[in-house]
Coordinates of C-alpha atoms in Angstrom, one line a residue:
M18 CA -1.0 170.7 -28.5
K19 CA -3.5 168.9 -26.3
L20 CA -5.7 171.3 -24.2
G21 CA -6.5 170.4 -20.7
P22 CA -9.8 171.2 -18.8
P23 CA -10.3 175.0 -18.7
L24 CA -10.5 177.0 -15.5
L25 CA -14.0 178.1 -14.4
R26 CA -13.2 181.7 -15.2
Q27 CA -11.9 180.7 -18.7
S28 CA -14.7 178.2 -19.5
L29 CA -17.8 179.1 -21.5
I30 CA -20.1 178.1 -18.6
G31 CA -18.1 180.2 -16.1
K32 CA -18.3 183.3 -18.3
F33 CA -21.9 182.8 -19.1
A34 CA -22.8 182.1 -15.4
A35 CA -20.9 185.2 -14.3
I36 CA -22.6 187.5 -16.9
V37 CA -26.0 186.1 -16.1
S38 CA -25.4 186.4 -12.4
L39 CA -24.3 190.0 -12.7
V40 CA -27.4 190.9 -14.8
L41 CA -29.7 189.1 -12.4
L42 CA -28.0 190.6 -9.4
T43 CA -28.3 194.2 -10.8
T44 CA -31.9 193.6 -11.7
I45 CA -32.8 192.1 -8.3
V46 CA -30.9 194.9 -6.4
L47 CA -32.7 197.6 -8.3
F48 CA -36.0 195.9 -7.8
A49 CA -35.4 195.4 -4.1
A50 CA -34.3 199.0 -3.6
Y51 CA -37.3 200.3 -5.4
S52 CA -39.6 198.0 -3.5
I53 CA -38.1 198.9 -0.1
S54 CA -38.2 202.6 -0.9
T55 CA -41.8 202.4 -2.0
L56 CA -42.8 200.4 1.0
K57 CA -41.0 202.7 3.4
N58 CA -42.7 205.7 1.9
A59 CA -46.0 203.9 2.3
F60 CA -45.2 203.2 5.9
L61 CA -44.2 206.8 6.6
L62 CA -47.3 208.1 4.8
E63 CA -49.4 205.8 7.0
A64 CA -47.6 207.0 10.1
K65 CA -48.1 210.7 9.1
D66 CA -51.8 210.1 8.5
N67 CA -52.0 208.5 12.0
V68 CA -50.2 211.4 13.7
E69 CA -52.2 214.0 11.8
T70 CA -55.4 212.1 12.7
L71 CA -54.3 212.0 16.3
S72 CA -53.6 215.8 16.2
E73 CA -57.1 216.4 14.8
I74 CA -58.6 214.2 17.5
I75 CA -56.7 216.1 20.2
L76 CA -57.9 219.5 18.9
H77 CA -61.5 218.4 18.6
T78 CA -61.6 216.7 22.0
T79 CA -59.9 219.6 23.7
H80 CA -61.9 222.3 21.8
H81 CA -64.7 222.6 24.4
E82 CA -62.3 222.5 27.3
M83 CA -60.2 225.3 25.8
L84 CA -63.3 227.4 25.2
E85 CA -64.0 227.1 28.9
D86 CA -60.3 227.8 29.6
N87 CA -60.1 224.5 31.5
R88 CA -56.4 224.2 30.9
P89 CA -55.6 221.5 33.5
R90 CA -58.1 219.2 31.8
V91 CA -56.6 219.9 28.4
Y92 CA -53.1 219.2 29.6
Q93 CA -54.2 216.1 31.4
M94 CA -55.7 214.7 28.2
M95 CA -52.5 215.5 26.3
D96 CA -50.5 213.7 28.9
E97 CA -52.7 210.7 28.7
V98 CA -52.4 210.7 24.9
A99 CA -48.6 211.0 25.1
S100 CA -48.4 208.0 27.4
H101 CA -49.0 205.8 24.3
E102 CA -45.8 204.0 23.3
E103 CA -45.9 205.4 19.7
I104 CA -46.1 209.1 20.9
E105 CA -42.8 210.8 21.9
K106 CA -44.0 214.3 22.8
I107 CA -46.9 216.7 22.5
R108 CA -46.6 220.5 23.0
L109 CA -48.6 223.7 22.5
V110 CA -46.6 226.6 21.1
G111 CA -47.8 230.2 20.7
M112 CA -47.3 232.4 17.8
D113 CA -44.5 234.2 19.7
G114 CA -42.6 230.9 20.1
L115 CA -43.5 230.5 23.7
I116 CA -44.1 226.9 24.8
Y117 CA -47.4 226.9 26.8
F118 CA -47.4 223.2 27.3
S119 CA -45.2 220.2 26.7
T120 CA -45.3 216.6 27.9
N121 CA -41.6 217.3 28.6
A122 CA -42.2 219.6 31.6
S123 CA -38.8 221.2 31.4
E124 CA -39.8 223.0 28.2
I125 CA -42.9 224.7 29.6
G126 CA -42.5 228.5 29.7
Q127 CA -39.5 228.5 27.4
T128 CA -39.3 229.7 23.8
L129 CA -38.4 227.6 20.9
A130 CA -35.1 229.5 20.6
G131 CA -34.2 228.7 24.2
V132 CA -34.9 225.0 23.8
K133 CA -33.0 225.2 20.5
K134 CA -29.8 226.4 22.3
Q135 CA -30.2 223.8 25.0
C136 CA -30.4 221.0 22.4
L137 CA -27.4 222.0 20.3
S138 CA -25.2 219.6 22.2
C139 CA -27.3 216.5 21.7
H140 CA -29.1 217.1 18.4
H141 CA -27.6 216.0 15.1
G142 CA -26.5 218.3 12.2
S143 CA -29.5 220.3 11.1
I144 CA -31.1 221.4 14.4
D145 CA -33.6 223.6 12.5
N146 CA -35.5 220.5 11.5
A147 CA -36.2 219.9 15.2
F148 CA -38.1 223.2 15.5
P149 CA -40.6 223.6 12.7
P150 CA -42.1 227.0 11.9
L151 CA -45.6 227.9 13.2
R152 CA -47.5 226.5 10.4
N153 CA -48.9 223.1 9.2
D154 CA -45.9 220.9 8.5
R155 CA -44.4 217.5 9.0
R156 CA -40.7 216.7 9.5
M157 CA -38.5 213.7 10.2
L158 CA -36.5 214.2 13.5
R159 CA -34.1 212.3 15.5
S160 CA -34.3 212.5 19.3
C161 CA -31.3 212.9 21.6
G162 CA -31.4 209.2 22.2
G163 CA -31.2 208.6 18.4
T164 CA -34.8 207.6 17.9
E165 CA -36.4 208.5 14.6
L166 CA -39.4 210.7 15.0
L167 CA -42.2 212.1 12.8
A168 CA -43.2 215.6 13.9
V169 CA -46.5 216.9 12.7
T170 CA -47.5 220.5 13.5
T171 CA -51.2 221.5 13.2
E172 CA -52.3 225.1 13.3
I173 CA -54.9 226.1 15.9
A174 CA -57.2 228.4 13.9
N175 CA -58.9 231.4 15.6
K176 CA -62.5 230.4 15.0
S177 CA -65.4 232.7 15.9
S178 CA -66.3 230.6 18.8
C179 CA -62.8 231.4 20.2
Y180 CA -62.5 235.1 19.8
T181 CA -66.2 235.6 21.0
A182 CA -65.6 233.6 24.1
T183 CA -65.1 235.5 27.4
C184 CA -62.0 233.6 28.3
H185 CA -60.0 234.7 25.3
V186 CA -58.3 238.0 24.7
H187 CA -57.3 237.3 21.1
P188 CA -58.7 239.8 18.6
G189 CA -60.8 238.5 15.9
N190 CA -58.4 239.5 13.1
E191 CA -55.8 237.0 14.2
K192 CA -56.1 233.9 12.0
V193 CA -53.9 231.5 13.9
L194 CA -53.7 231.3 17.7
G195 CA -50.8 228.8 17.9
V196 CA -49.7 225.3 16.8
L197 CA -50.1 221.8 18.2
E198 CA -47.0 219.7 17.7
V199 CA -47.3 215.9 18.0
Q200 CA -44.1 213.9 17.7
G201 CA -44.6 210.2 17.0
T202 CA -42.0 207.5 17.1
L203 CA -41.1 205.6 14.0
G204 CA -39.6 202.6 15.7
K205 CA -42.4 200.2 14.6
V206 CA -42.3 201.6 11.0
V207 CA -38.6 201.3 10.9
A208 CA -38.8 197.7 12.3
E209 CA -41.4 196.7 9.7
A210 CA -39.4 198.4 6.9
N211 CA -36.2 196.6 8.1
S212 CA -38.1 193.3 8.3
Y213 CA -39.5 193.8 4.8
R214 CA -36.0 194.8 3.6
N215 CA -34.5 191.7 5.1
N216 CA -37.2 189.5 3.5
I217 CA -36.6 191.1 0.2
V218 CA -32.8 190.7 0.4
G219 CA -33.2 187.0 1.5
F220 CA -35.7 186.3 -1.3
A221 CA -33.4 188.1 -3.8
I222 CA -30.4 186.0 -2.7
L223 CA -32.5 182.8 -2.9
L224 CA -33.9 183.7 -6.3
L225 CA -30.4 184.6 -7.5
M226 CA -29.0 181.2 -6.4
V227 CA -31.9 179.4 -8.0
M228 CA -31.6 181.3 -11.2
I229 CA -27.8 180.7 -11.2
V230 CA -28.3 176.9 -10.6
C231 CA -31.0 176.7 -13.3
V232 CA -29.0 178.7 -15.8
T233 CA -25.8 176.8 -15.1
W234 CA -27.7 173.4 -15.5
L235 CA -29.4 174.5 -18.7
T236 CA -26.2 175.9 -20.1
Q237 CA -24.3 172.7 -19.2
R238 CA -27.1 170.5 -20.7
L239 CA -28.0 172.5 -23.8
V240 CA -24.7 174.2 -24.7
I241 CA -21.6 173.1 -22.9
Q242 CA -22.1 169.3 -23.4
P243 CA -22.9 169.6 -27.1
V244 CA -20.0 172.0 -27.6
S245 CA -17.7 169.6 -25.7
D246 CA -18.8 166.7 -27.9
L247 CA -18.1 168.8 -31.0
L248 CA -14.7 169.8 -29.6
S249 CA -13.8 166.1 -28.8
H250 CA -15.0 165.1 -32.3
A251 CA -13.0 167.8 -33.9
R252 CA -9.8 166.6 -32.1
Q253 CA -10.5 163.1 -33.3
V254 CA -10.9 164.3 -36.8
S255 CA -7.6 166.2 -36.5
R256 CA -6.0 162.9 -35.6
M257 CA -7.7 161.3 -38.7
E258 CA -9.8 159.1 -36.4
L259 CA -12.8 159.1 -38.7
D260 CA -14.9 156.2 -37.4
H261 CA -16.5 158.2 -34.6
Q262 CA -20.0 159.9 -35.0
I263 CA -21.6 162.5 -32.8
E264 CA -24.9 161.6 -31.2
V265 CA -27.5 164.2 -32.4
S266 CA -29.9 164.8 -29.5
S267 CA -31.6 168.0 -30.5
D268 CA -33.0 169.8 -33.6
D269 CA -31.6 173.2 -32.7
E270 CA -28.6 175.0 -34.2
L271 CA -26.1 172.8 -32.2
G272 CA -27.9 169.7 -33.4
G273 CA -27.6 171.0 -37.0
L274 CA -23.9 171.6 -36.4
A275 CA -23.4 168.1 -35.0
H276 CA -25.2 166.7 -38.1
A277 CA -22.9 168.8 -40.3
F278 CA -19.9 167.4 -38.4
N279 CA -21.1 163.9 -39.0
E280 CA -21.5 164.5 -42.7
M281 CA -18.1 166.1 -42.9
T282 CA -16.5 163.1 -41.1
A283 CA -18.3 160.6 -43.3
R284 CA -17.1 162.4 -46.5
L285 CA -13.5 162.6 -45.1
K286 CA -13.7 158.9 -44.3
Q287 CA -14.9 158.2 -47.9
A288 CA -12.2 160.4 -49.3
Q289 CA -9.6 158.7 -47.2
N290 CA -10.8 155.2 -48.3
E291 CA -10.7 156.3 -52.0
Y292 CA -7.3 157.8 -51.5
R293 CA -6.0 154.6 -49.9
T294 CA -7.6 152.5 -52.6
L295 CA -6.1 154.7 -55.3
T296 CA -2.7 154.6 -53.6
E297 CA -2.8 150.8 -53.4
T298 CA -3.9 150.6 -57.0
L299 CA -1.2 152.9 -58.1
E300 CA 1.4 151.0 -56.1
A301 CA 0.2 147.7 -57.7
R302 CA 0.2 149.3 -61.2
V303 CA 3.7 150.8 -60.6
A304 CA 5.0 147.5 -59.4
E305 CA 3.4 145.7 -62.3
R306 CA 4.7 148.2 -64.8
T307 CA 8.1 148.0 -63.3
M308 CA 8.1 144.3 -63.6
E309 CA 7.0 144.6 -67.2
I310 CA 9.7 147.2 -68.0
A311 CA 12.3 145.0 -66.3
E312 CA 11.1 142.0 -68.3
V313 CA 11.1 144.0 -71.5
N314 CA 14.6 145.3 -70.8
D315 CA 15.8 141.8 -70.0
Q316 CA 14.3 140.6 -73.3
L317 CA 15.8 143.5 -75.2
L318 CA 19.3 142.8 -73.7
R319 CA 18.9 139.1 -74.4
S320 CA 17.7 139.8 -78.0
E321 CA 20.6 142.2 -78.6
K322 CA 23.0 139.6 -77.1
L323 CA 21.5 136.8 -79.2
A324 CA 21.5 139.0 -82.4
S325 CA 25.2 140.0 -81.9
L326 CA 26.2 136.4 -81.0
G327 CA 24.2 135.0 -83.9
K328 CA 26.1 137.1 -86.4
M329 CA 29.4 136.2 -84.9
V330 CA 28.4 132.5 -84.7
A331 CA 27.2 132.5 -88.3
G332 CA 30.5 133.8 -89.6
I333 CA 32.6 131.4 -87.4
A334 CA 30.4 128.4 -88.4
H335 CA 30.8 129.1 -92.1
E336 CA 34.6 129.5 -91.8
I337 CA 34.9 126.2 -89.8
N338 CA 32.4 124.2 -91.8
N339 CA 34.6 123.9 -94.9
P340 CA 37.8 122.7 -93.1
L341 CA 35.7 120.3 -91.1
A342 CA 34.3 118.8 -94.4
G343 CA 37.9 118.2 -95.6
I344 CA 39.0 116.7 -92.3
L345 CA 36.0 114.4 -92.3
M346 CA 36.5 113.3 -95.9
F347 CA 40.2 112.5 -95.5
S348 CA 39.8 110.9 -92.0
D349 CA 37.1 108.7 -93.4
M350 CA 39.4 107.6 -96.2
F351 CA 42.2 106.8 -93.7
A352 CA 39.8 104.9 -91.5
N353 CA 38.7 102.7 -94.5
D354 CA 42.2 102.3 -96.1
P355 CA 43.3 98.7 -95.9
R356 CA 46.9 99.6 -96.3
L357 CA 47.0 101.0 -92.8
D358 CA 47.3 98.7 -89.8
Q359 CA 44.4 98.2 -87.5
K360 CA 45.7 100.6 -84.8
M361 CA 46.0 103.5 -87.1
R362 CA 42.6 102.9 -88.6
E363 CA 41.1 102.9 -85.1
D364 CA 42.8 106.3 -84.5
A365 CA 41.3 107.5 -87.8
R366 CA 37.8 106.4 -86.8
I367 CA 38.3 108.5 -83.6
I368 CA 39.1 111.5 -85.8
V369 CA 36.0 110.8 -87.9
R370 CA 33.8 110.5 -84.8
E371 CA 35.1 113.7 -83.3
T372 CA 34.9 115.5 -86.6
I373 CA 31.3 114.5 -87.0
R374 CA 30.6 115.8 -83.5
C375 CA 32.2 119.1 -84.4
A376 CA 30.1 119.2 -87.5
N377 CA 27.0 118.8 -85.4
I378 CA 28.0 121.6 -83.2
V379 CA 28.6 123.8 -86.2
K380 CA 25.1 122.8 -87.5
R381 CA 23.6 123.8 -84.2
L382 CA 25.5 127.1 -84.3
L383 CA 24.0 127.7 -87.8
D384 CA 20.5 126.8 -86.6
F385 CA 21.0 129.2 -83.6
S386 CA 22.2 132.1 -85.8
R387 CA 19.5 131.6 -88.4
T388 CA 16.3 133.7 -87.7
S389 CA 13.5 131.4 -88.4
I390 CA 9.9 132.7 -88.8
P391 CA 7.4 130.2 -87.4
D392 CA 5.2 128.4 -89.9
K393 CA 2.1 128.5 -87.8
Q394 CA -0.7 126.0 -88.1
L395 CA -3.8 125.3 -86.1
R396 CA -2.9 122.2 -84.2
S397 CA -3.2 120.5 -80.9
L398 CA -0.3 121.2 -78.7
A399 CA -0.9 118.0 -76.8
D400 CA -0.4 115.9 -80.0
V401 CA 3.0 117.5 -80.6
M402 CA 3.9 116.8 -77.0
N403 CA 3.0 113.2 -77.4
D404 CA 5.0 112.9 -80.6
S405 CA 8.0 114.4 -78.7
L406 CA 7.6 112.0 -75.9
R407 CA 7.7 109.0 -78.3
L408 CA 11.1 110.3 -79.5
V409 CA 12.6 110.4 -76.0
E410 CA 10.9 107.4 -74.5
H411 CA 13.9 105.2 -75.0
H412 CA 16.1 107.8 -73.3
A413 CA 13.6 107.8 -70.4
L414 CA 13.6 104.0 -70.1
L415 CA 17.4 103.9 -70.0
N416 CA 17.4 106.4 -67.1
D417 CA 14.5 104.6 -65.3
V418 CA 12.3 107.8 -65.6
E419 CA 8.5 107.5 -65.2
I420 CA 6.5 109.8 -67.4
V421 CA 3.1 111.1 -66.2
R422 CA 0.7 113.2 -68.3
H423 CA -2.0 115.6 -67.0
Y424 CA -3.9 117.1 -69.9
D425 CA -7.0 119.2 -69.6
A426 CA -9.8 117.4 -71.4
E427 CA -10.9 120.6 -73.3
L428 CA -7.6 122.0 -74.5
P429 CA -8.2 124.3 -77.5
D430 CA -6.2 124.1 -80.7
I431 CA -3.8 127.0 -81.2
Q432 CA -1.6 128.5 -83.9
F433 CA 2.0 127.4 -83.7
D434 CA 4.9 125.9 -85.7
P435 CA 4.8 122.1 -84.9
T436 CA 8.4 121.5 -85.9
Q437 CA 9.8 124.3 -83.8
M438 CA 7.6 123.5 -80.8
E439 CA 8.7 119.8 -81.1
Q440 CA 12.3 121.0 -80.9
V441 CA 11.5 123.0 -77.8
F442 CA 9.8 120.0 -76.1
I443 CA 12.5 117.6 -77.0
N444 CA 15.2 119.9 -75.6
L445 CA 13.3 120.2 -72.3
L446 CA 12.4 116.5 -72.0
V447 CA 15.9 115.4 -72.7
N448 CA 17.3 117.9 -70.1
A449 CA 14.7 116.6 -67.6
C450 CA 15.8 112.9 -68.2
Q451 CA 19.4 113.8 -68.0
A452 CA 18.8 115.6 -64.6
M453 CA 17.5 112.2 -63.2
P454 CA 20.3 109.8 -64.1
H455 CA 19.3 107.4 -61.3
G456 CA 15.6 107.5 -62.1
G457 CA 12.7 109.7 -61.2
L458 CA 9.3 111.2 -62.1
L459 CA 8.7 113.4 -65.2
S460 CA 5.3 115.1 -64.9
I461 CA 3.8 117.0 -67.9
T462 CA 0.8 119.2 -67.4
M463 CA -1.3 121.2 -69.9
D464 CA -4.1 123.6 -69.0
T465 CA -5.8 126.7 -70.2
D466 CA -5.6 130.0 -68.3
F467 CA -8.7 131.8 -69.5
T468 CA -8.0 134.9 -67.4
Q469 CA -4.7 135.5 -69.4
N470 CA -6.0 133.8 -72.5
R471 CA -3.0 131.4 -72.6
L472 CA -2.3 127.7 -72.9
V473 CA 0.1 126.7 -70.1
T474 CA 2.5 123.7 -70.3
T475 CA 4.7 122.7 -67.4
I476 CA 7.5 120.1 -67.5
E477 CA 8.5 119.1 -64.0
D478 CA 11.2 116.7 -62.8
N479 CA 12.5 115.7 -59.4
G480 CA 16.1 115.6 -60.4
H481 CA 19.2 117.3 -58.9
G482 CA 17.9 120.9 -59.7
I483 CA 19.7 124.0 -60.7
P484 CA 21.6 126.3 -58.3
E485 CA 19.8 129.6 -57.6
Q486 CA 22.7 131.8 -58.9
Y487 CA 22.4 130.1 -62.3
L488 CA 18.7 130.6 -62.9
S489 CA 19.0 134.1 -64.3
L490 CA 21.6 132.8 -66.9
I491 CA 19.9 129.6 -67.9
F492 CA 18.7 130.9 -71.2
D493 CA 21.9 132.6 -72.2
P494 CA 23.8 131.2 -75.2
F495 CA 26.6 128.7 -74.4
F496 CA 25.7 128.7 -70.7
T497 CA 25.2 125.2 -69.4
T498 CA 25.1 123.5 -66.0
K499 CA 26.1 120.1 -67.5
S500 CA 29.6 118.8 -67.0
Q501 CA 31.2 115.4 -67.5
E502 CA 32.6 115.5 -64.0
N503 CA 29.3 116.3 -62.2
H504 CA 26.6 114.6 -64.3
G505 CA 28.5 112.4 -66.8
M506 CA 27.4 114.5 -69.8
N507 CA 28.4 117.6 -71.7
G508 CA 26.3 120.4 -73.2
T509 CA 26.8 123.3 -75.7
G510 CA 24.5 125.7 -73.9
L511 CA 22.5 126.3 -77.0
G512 CA 19.4 124.2 -76.5
L513 CA 17.6 126.4 -74.0
S514 CA 18.7 129.6 -75.9
V515 CA 17.1 128.2 -79.1
S516 CA 14.0 127.1 -77.2
Y517 CA 13.7 130.6 -75.6
G518 CA 13.9 132.2 -79.1
I519 CA 11.3 129.9 -80.5
V520 CA 8.8 130.5 -77.7
R521 CA 9.3 134.3 -77.9
N522 CA 8.7 134.1 -81.7
H523 CA 5.4 132.5 -81.0
G524 CA 4.4 135.4 -78.7
G525 CA 4.8 133.3 -75.6
Q526 CA 6.9 133.1 -72.4
I527 CA 9.2 130.5 -71.0
S528 CA 10.3 130.5 -67.3
V529 CA 12.1 128.2 -64.9
E530 CA 11.9 127.4 -61.2
S531 CA 14.3 125.1 -59.5
R532 CA 15.6 123.9 -56.1
L533 CA 18.7 121.8 -55.5
E534 CA 18.0 118.2 -54.9
Q535 CA 14.2 118.8 -55.3
G536 CA 13.7 119.3 -59.0
T537 CA 13.1 121.8 -61.8
V538 CA 9.9 123.1 -63.4
F539 CA 9.9 124.7 -66.9
T540 CA 6.7 126.6 -67.8
I541 CA 5.7 127.5 -71.3
E542 CA 2.8 129.9 -71.9
L543 CA 1.5 130.3 -75.5
P544 CA -1.3 132.6 -76.6
V545 CA -4.6 131.1 -77.5
N546 CA -5.3 133.9 -80.0
A547 CA -3.8 133.3 -83.4
D548 CA -2.9 136.8 -84.4
L549 CA -0.4 137.9 -81.7
P550 CA 2.7 139.7 -82.9
I551 CA 5.9 137.8 -83.4
M552 CA 8.9 138.8 -81.3
A553 CA 12.2 138.5 -82.9
T554 CA 15.1 137.0 -81.0

């Protein structure tokens, strides 16, 4: 099954980018939260220090006026200080909770408890935080308008200069006379913290995007593309397309894997070529061996047929030979008897002629049935061919047949029986001349096939040829294509069978190729080696 392009959430780069993005996002969020919290605390600490410093300044600058009990001047100074945009409220509270002064005039003369009840409707949840106890403390508050405030309370200590002054009625054993509360606005601190937070968040988002782009590009370049190449190559290998090689562009693990893939593909290609070569070789060997087996079977069948037929022919020939001898003797006597008239003697001569022909047929049958072992001699096959041609030259001249010889100049002498091979050549040469009753060309070629270690002789004519359906029967006993009606001649069908047996007994082969009206080629192959086994017919 062919896989299509994966979805982003299913691809390796999608998964890797999602995981890396989540890790980076978590890290950046934690870092941003920590940075914002730290910076806000630093801003609050700075604001607290400023408010506390302002409280100390107010106490020091009003100390002399308070010793002189110049309260209007003290209150005026506090109003002037409270007019600053970062100061929300300043008030003096006694130890009994009575508000002696407040920049919010409505609170003067009230107690903290009373102010507390009035503010219940506007203050948020924990109203107690808006009214700190009479001691040094700092608290975060929220005004009725929702403004964040930082309230710092500073104790007004009962110093010796205070309880010895004529204006005061506080005994010396009191440690604290009251508290000074300064409430500063945190709007600027909050604005700076928010600005810093926004900057941190923006930077974090930008950093996250840059990191995602970089990680995605690096992953695509260093991981996804090599893996895609490996996947594509693996699919080609699965389809047995083994000519492709992966381009190795790195020395890392993926580069090593690509190199291993290339080696695997090369070995698969080599194994495929070896397998194909082996298959072709086996097919060729099987075909060759099949042809050899078929040829051997054909030879065995032919040998069995010839052997059986030879025994039968030998018996028939012996039985016919004796009566033919008597017929020939008495017919010859009748043909030469002067007491008979001329017409009867002519009839007797016909009997003699036909009896002689029957005797020749019987002689051929006996020759065919007789298993003859070749008397091999080291001779020149070309010389035997020339001797055979001299015996059939008159027949060739009568049929107006031209004889052409093509002999290799370096033909080796071989071991063969000259008499038997002359019989084979005469049979084939006579048949060739008879196949060209109106003249033609008889071409004889002799050459050496050193690859097969054989001497090859071809006898080719351009006569009327042999029908294709008869080629497989041409060497069978008593099979002949000659007929008086078609070619003006008769045949016994024994010449080629005898020739076949002689060639096989010499360890050779004889074959025929023919086309109608184009001619016939007989090929005889004899071994050059002298000690080849003799094959019986």
